[in-house]
Amino acid sequence: MVHREDGSIWFSDPGYGSLLDYEGTKADTGSPQPYRKEAVYRIDAQTGEVDKVADEPYKPNGLCFSPDFSILYVADTGATHYSEAEKIIWAYDVDGKTLKNPRTFTDMTLDDKAGLADGIDCDEDGNIWSSAGWVGDGYDGVHIFAPNGDRIGQIRLPEICSNLCFGGSKGNRLFMTASQSLYAVYVLTHGAHVMGA
């Protein structure tokens, strides 16, 4: 994600590329953390300097900013490899080049079942749209959360949803990648950070 005020790039490194040959080259270290602690990083647009800004999530994955860039949300997929990891989305206050006040934004539990949030995006009203999966029928798809963390909607898909983003000429089309398919649907909102929307 690019921060609009300074052009800095914020990204996560959950380490999956080193765990299997499927996404990268497997590191035979016997650890779910083969090289370094999984973390969120920031690249300074002026200097190119890379700084670690958060390492509370076990495996930080999808991330997005609130509409005003004051909050960074981070999906934690650590439960894939760490039994103590919670299936949550984190929230951080953005303070210039740093993050403060790490907290749980929402829990992915629905009807006593919890899958994982993966890719996430924010709409113009501050709602967080999260890919969701690894539970099955009635859960897999997209879960929508209000700015206070309450689940306010769902788009059910017949397969696991891994990622999503707003796009289209007006920023009101939600694109969803799933196990073997690409889905798209027009929604009654717009992506918070869609260029040209």
mmCIF file of C-alpha atoms in Angstrom:
data_model
loop_
_atom_site.group_PDB
_atom_site.id
_atom_site.type_symbol
_atom_site.label_atom_id
_atom_site.label_comp_id
_atom_site.label_asym_id
_atom_site.label_seq_id
_atom_site.Cartn_x
_atom_site.Cartn_y
_atom_site.Cartn_z
ATOM 1 C CA MET A 1 0.000 0.000 0.000
ATOM 2 C CA VAL A 2 1.209 3.480 -0.847
ATOM 3 C CA HIS A 3 0.665 6.249 1.702
ATOM 4 C CA ARG A 4 -0.738 9.305 -0.087
ATOM 5 C CA GLU A 5 1.022 11.902 2.073
ATOM 6 C CA ASP A 6 4.630 10.834 1.557
ATOM 7 C CA GLY A 7 4.568 8.114 -1.100
ATOM 8 C CA SER A 8 5.960 5.529 1.319
ATOM 9 C CA ILE A 9 5.216 1.875 0.594
ATOM 10 C CA TRP A 10 3.887 -0.317 3.398
ATOM 11 C CA PHE A 11 3.960 -4.105 3.013
ATOM 12 C CA SER A 12 3.804 -7.327 4.975
ATOM 13 C CA ASP A 13 6.122 -10.329 4.944
ATOM 14 C CA PRO A 14 4.317 -13.414 6.300
ATOM 15 C CA GLY A 15 7.156 -15.713 5.215
ATOM 16 C CA TYR A 16 5.043 -18.117 3.162
ATOM 17 C CA GLY A 17 7.430 -18.025 0.205
ATOM 18 C CA SER A 18 10.047 -19.803 2.328
ATOM 19 C CA LEU A 19 7.726 -22.455 3.743
ATOM 20 C CA LEU A 20 6.768 -24.321 0.561
ATOM 21 C CA ASP A 21 8.007 -24.593 -2.985
ATOM 22 C CA TYR A 22 4.481 -23.580 -4.067
ATOM 23 C CA GLU A 23 5.042 -19.852 -3.425
ATOM 24 C CA GLY A 24 8.817 -19.629 -3.477
ATOM 25 C CA THR A 25 11.797 -21.715 -2.461
ATOM 26 C CA LYS A 26 11.403 -23.854 0.635
ATOM 27 C CA ALA A 27 13.895 -23.220 3.405
ATOM 28 C CA ASP A 28 14.675 -26.452 5.200
ATOM 29 C CA THR A 29 15.062 -24.947 8.654
ATOM 30 C CA GLY A 30 12.163 -26.804 10.283
ATOM 31 C CA SER A 31 10.658 -23.528 11.470
ATOM 32 C CA PRO A 32 7.513 -21.614 10.440
ATOM 33 C CA GLN A 33 9.803 -18.582 10.684
ATOM 34 C CA PRO A 34 12.668 -19.687 8.439
ATOM 35 C CA TYR A 35 14.680 -16.479 8.093
ATOM 36 C CA ARG A 36 13.363 -13.651 10.275
ATOM 37 C CA LYS A 37 10.365 -12.641 12.359
ATOM 38 C CA GLU A 38 7.322 -12.046 10.176
ATOM 39 C CA ALA A 39 6.523 -8.338 10.185
ATOM 40 C CA VAL A 40 5.109 -5.220 8.533
ATOM 41 C CA TYR A 41 7.595 -2.910 6.816
ATOM 42 C CA ARG A 42 7.741 0.626 5.424
ATOM 43 C CA ILE A 43 9.892 1.804 2.514
ATOM 44 C CA ASP A 44 10.689 5.520 2.583
ATOM 45 C CA ALA A 45 9.909 7.045 -0.826
ATOM 46 C CA GLN A 46 12.752 9.569 -0.592
ATOM 47 C CA THR A 47 15.608 7.495 0.793
ATOM 48 C CA GLY A 48 14.603 3.914 -0.040
ATOM 49 C CA GLU A 49 15.255 2.986 3.594
ATOM 50 C CA VAL A 50 13.298 -0.045 4.821
ATOM 51 C CA ASP A 51 12.058 -0.069 8.428
ATOM 52 C CA LYS A 52 10.182 -2.729 10.366
ATOM 53 C CA VAL A 53 7.091 -1.010 11.786
ATOM 54 C CA ALA A 54 5.156 -3.882 13.433
ATOM 55 C CA ASP A 55 5.774 -7.485 14.398
ATOM 56 C CA GLU A 56 2.873 -8.277 16.738
ATOM 57 C CA PRO A 57 0.968 -10.338 14.125
ATOM 58 C CA TYR A 58 2.215 -13.908 13.841
ATOM 59 C CA LYS A 59 1.995 -13.818 10.042
ATOM 60 C CA PRO A 60 0.915 -10.358 8.843
ATOM 61 C CA ASN A 61 -0.726 -10.726 5.469
ATOM 62 C CA GLY A 62 -3.244 -8.400 3.782
ATOM 63 C CA LEU A 63 -3.178 -4.763 4.825
ATOM 64 C CA CYS A 64 -5.007 -1.537 4.064
ATOM 65 C CA PHE A 65 -5.316 2.034 5.308
ATOM 66 C CA SER A 66 -8.444 3.735 6.621
ATOM 67 C CA PRO A 67 -9.852 6.425 4.274
ATOM 68 C CA ASP A 68 -7.852 9.182 6.024
ATOM 69 C CA PHE A 69 -4.689 7.039 6.351
ATOM 70 C CA SER A 70 -4.766 7.356 10.145
ATOM 71 C CA ILE A 71 -5.207 3.600 10.769
ATOM 72 C CA LEU A 72 -3.437 0.610 9.226
ATOM 73 C CA TYR A 73 -5.323 -2.690 9.305
ATOM 74 C CA VAL A 74 -3.397 -5.978 9.084
ATOM 75 C CA ALA A 75 -4.838 -9.466 8.555
ATOM 76 C CA ASP A 76 -3.049 -12.109 10.640
ATOM 77 C CA THR A 77 -2.880 -15.582 9.055
ATOM 78 C CA GLY A 78 -0.535 -16.943 11.708
ATOM 79 C CA ALA A 79 -2.931 -19.722 12.702
ATOM 80 C CA THR A 80 -1.690 -21.620 9.640
ATOM 81 C CA HIS A 81 1.563 -22.335 11.475
ATOM 82 C CA TYR A 82 1.260 -21.115 15.085
ATOM 83 C CA SER A 83 -1.277 -22.778 17.403
ATOM 84 C CA GLU A 84 -1.374 -19.753 19.709
ATOM 85 C CA ALA A 85 -2.166 -17.256 16.917
ATOM 86 C CA GLU A 86 -5.618 -15.717 16.920
ATOM 87 C CA LYS A 87 -7.696 -15.445 13.748
ATOM 88 C CA ILE A 88 -7.997 -11.661 13.786
ATOM 89 C CA ILE A 89 -7.457 -8.415 11.943
ATOM 90 C CA TRP A 90 -5.180 -5.960 13.765
ATOM 91 C CA ALA A 91 -5.477 -2.169 13.817
ATOM 92 C CA TYR A 92 -2.648 0.331 14.361
ATOM 93 C CA ASP A 93 -2.610 4.097 14.623
ATOM 94 C CA VAL A 94 -0.341 5.607 11.965
ATOM 95 C CA ASP A 95 2.036 8.167 13.470
ATOM 96 C CA GLY A 96 4.201 9.486 10.646
ATOM 97 C CA LYS A 97 6.722 6.759 9.871
ATOM 98 C CA THR A 98 5.664 4.519 12.752
ATOM 99 C CA LEU A 99 2.704 2.532 14.047
ATOM 100 C CA LYS A 100 1.269 2.809 17.556
ATOM 101 C CA ASN A 101 -1.445 1.256 19.722
ATOM 102 C CA PRO A 102 -1.606 -2.308 18.320
ATOM 103 C CA ARG A 103 -5.037 -3.796 18.987
ATOM 104 C CA THR A 104 -7.549 -6.326 17.734
ATOM 105 C CA PHE A 105 -9.859 -4.693 15.214
ATOM 106 C CA THR A 106 -12.078 -7.757 14.781
ATOM 107 C CA ASP A 107 -12.170 -11.495 15.295
ATOM 108 C CA MET A 108 -13.002 -13.746 12.326
ATOM 109 C CA THR A 109 -15.322 -15.991 14.363
ATOM 110 C CA LEU A 110 -18.818 -16.444 12.932
ATOM 111 C CA ASP A 111 -21.330 -18.923 14.397
ATOM 112 C CA ASP A 112 -18.610 -20.535 16.532
ATOM 113 C CA LYS A 113 -16.364 -21.110 13.493
ATOM 114 C CA ALA A 114 -13.305 -19.066 12.606
ATOM 115 C CA GLY A 115 -11.544 -18.944 9.299
ATOM 116 C CA LEU A 116 -8.791 -16.635 8.187
ATOM 117 C CA ALA A 117 -8.800 -13.095 6.867
ATOM 118 C CA ASP A 118 -6.326 -12.769 4.006
ATOM 119 C CA GLY A 119 -6.609 -9.881 1.553
ATOM 120 C CA ILE A 120 -8.376 -6.773 2.876
ATOM 121 C CA ASP A 121 -9.493 -3.403 1.528
ATOM 122 C CA CYS A 122 -11.319 -0.344 2.845
ATOM 123 C CA ASP A 123 -14.313 1.497 1.398
ATOM 124 C CA GLU A 124 -15.035 5.227 1.478
ATOM 125 C CA ASP A 125 -17.020 4.874 4.722
ATOM 126 C CA GLY A 126 -14.210 3.134 6.580
ATOM 127 C CA ASN A 127 -15.706 -0.356 6.364
ATOM 128 C CA ILE A 128 -13.169 -3.168 6.033
ATOM 129 C CA TRP A 129 -13.838 -5.806 3.361
ATOM 130 C CA SER A 130 -11.972 -9.023 4.096
ATOM 131 C CA SER A 131 -11.469 -12.162 2.079
ATOM 132 C CA ALA A 132 -12.390 -15.131 4.248
ATOM 133 C CA GLY A 133 -12.029 -18.854 4.021
ATOM 134 C CA TRP A 134 -10.897 -22.242 5.190
ATOM 135 C CA VAL A 135 -14.222 -22.999 6.903
ATOM 136 C CA GLY A 136 -16.666 -23.998 4.149
ATOM 137 C CA ASP A 137 -20.188 -23.268 2.986
ATOM 138 C CA GLY A 138 -21.818 -20.287 4.688
ATOM 139 C CA TYR A 139 -18.489 -18.782 5.726
ATOM 140 C CA ASP A 140 -16.101 -18.662 2.775
ATOM 141 C CA GLY A 141 -16.205 -15.499 0.682
ATOM 142 C CA VAL A 142 -16.007 -11.892 1.856
ATOM 143 C CA HIS A 143 -16.849 -10.508 5.293
ATOM 144 C CA ILE A 144 -17.545 -6.789 5.741
ATOM 145 C CA PHE A 145 -16.818 -5.010 9.024
ATOM 146 C CA ALA A 146 -17.917 -1.560 10.202
ATOM 147 C CA PRO A 147 -15.237 0.835 11.524
ATOM 148 C CA ASN A 148 -16.004 -0.382 15.071
ATOM 149 C CA GLY A 149 -15.220 -4.013 14.087
ATOM 150 C CA ASP A 150 -18.817 -5.305 13.925
ATOM 151 C CA ARG A 151 -19.547 -7.682 11.026
ATOM 152 C CA ILE A 152 -22.191 -5.961 8.892
ATOM 153 C CA GLY A 153 -22.301 -8.139 5.796
ATOM 154 C CA GLN A 154 -21.104 -11.115 3.845
ATOM 155 C CA ILE A 155 -20.661 -12.187 0.246
ATOM 156 C CA ARG A 156 -20.782 -15.970 0.220
ATOM 157 C CA LEU A 157 -18.714 -17.762 -2.400
ATOM 158 C CA PRO A 158 -18.605 -21.490 -3.215
ATOM 159 C CA GLU A 159 -14.847 -21.527 -2.612
ATOM 160 C CA ILE A 160 -12.176 -19.908 -0.452
ATOM 161 C CA CYS A 161 -11.595 -16.222 -1.177
ATOM 162 C CA SER A 162 -7.920 -15.313 -0.942
ATOM 163 C CA ASN A 163 -7.799 -11.687 -2.000
ATOM 164 C CA LEU A 164 -9.931 -8.747 -3.068
ATOM 165 C CA CYS A 165 -9.782 -5.148 -4.205
ATOM 166 C CA PHE A 166 -12.027 -2.344 -5.393
ATOM 167 C CA GLY A 167 -11.673 -1.303 -9.013
ATOM 168 C CA GLY A 168 -13.528 -0.449 -12.163
ATOM 169 C CA SER A 169 -13.982 2.966 -13.722
ATOM 170 C CA LYS A 170 -15.897 4.273 -10.679
ATOM 171 C CA GLY A 171 -14.168 2.280 -7.942
ATOM 172 C CA ASN A 172 -17.440 0.517 -7.097
ATOM 173 C CA ARG A 173 -16.668 -2.959 -8.394
ATOM 174 C CA LEU A 174 -15.293 -5.537 -5.990
ATOM 175 C CA PHE A 175 -12.912 -8.086 -7.505
ATOM 176 C CA MET A 176 -12.386 -11.330 -5.574
ATOM 177 C CA THR A 177 -9.812 -14.044 -6.236
ATOM 178 C CA ALA A 178 -10.771 -17.507 -5.078
ATOM 179 C CA SER A 179 -9.418 -21.043 -5.244
ATOM 180 C CA GLN A 180 -10.035 -21.494 -8.966
ATOM 181 C CA SER A 181 -12.076 -18.459 -9.970
ATOM 182 C CA LEU A 182 -12.147 -14.691 -10.270
ATOM 183 C CA TYR A 183 -15.393 -13.027 -9.174
ATOM 184 C CA ALA A 184 -16.596 -9.457 -9.592
ATOM 185 C CA VAL A 185 -19.667 -7.654 -8.290
ATOM 186 C CA TYR A 186 -20.814 -4.040 -8.293
ATOM 187 C CA VAL A 187 -21.398 -2.712 -4.777
ATOM 188 C CA LEU A 188 -23.124 0.350 -3.323
ATOM 189 C CA THR A 189 -19.919 1.967 -2.142
ATOM 190 C CA HIS A 190 -16.503 2.909 -3.500
ATOM 191 C CA GLY A 191 -13.010 1.846 -2.573
ATOM 192 C CA ALA A 192 -11.344 4.373 -0.297
ATOM 193 C CA HIS A 193 -8.144 4.522 -2.315
ATOM 194 C CA VAL A 194 -9.070 3.634 -5.886
ATOM 195 C CA MET A 195 -7.208 5.879 -8.299
ATOM 196 C CA GLY A 196 -9.521 7.824 -10.585
ATOM 197 C CA ALA A 197 -12.679 6.891 -8.671
#
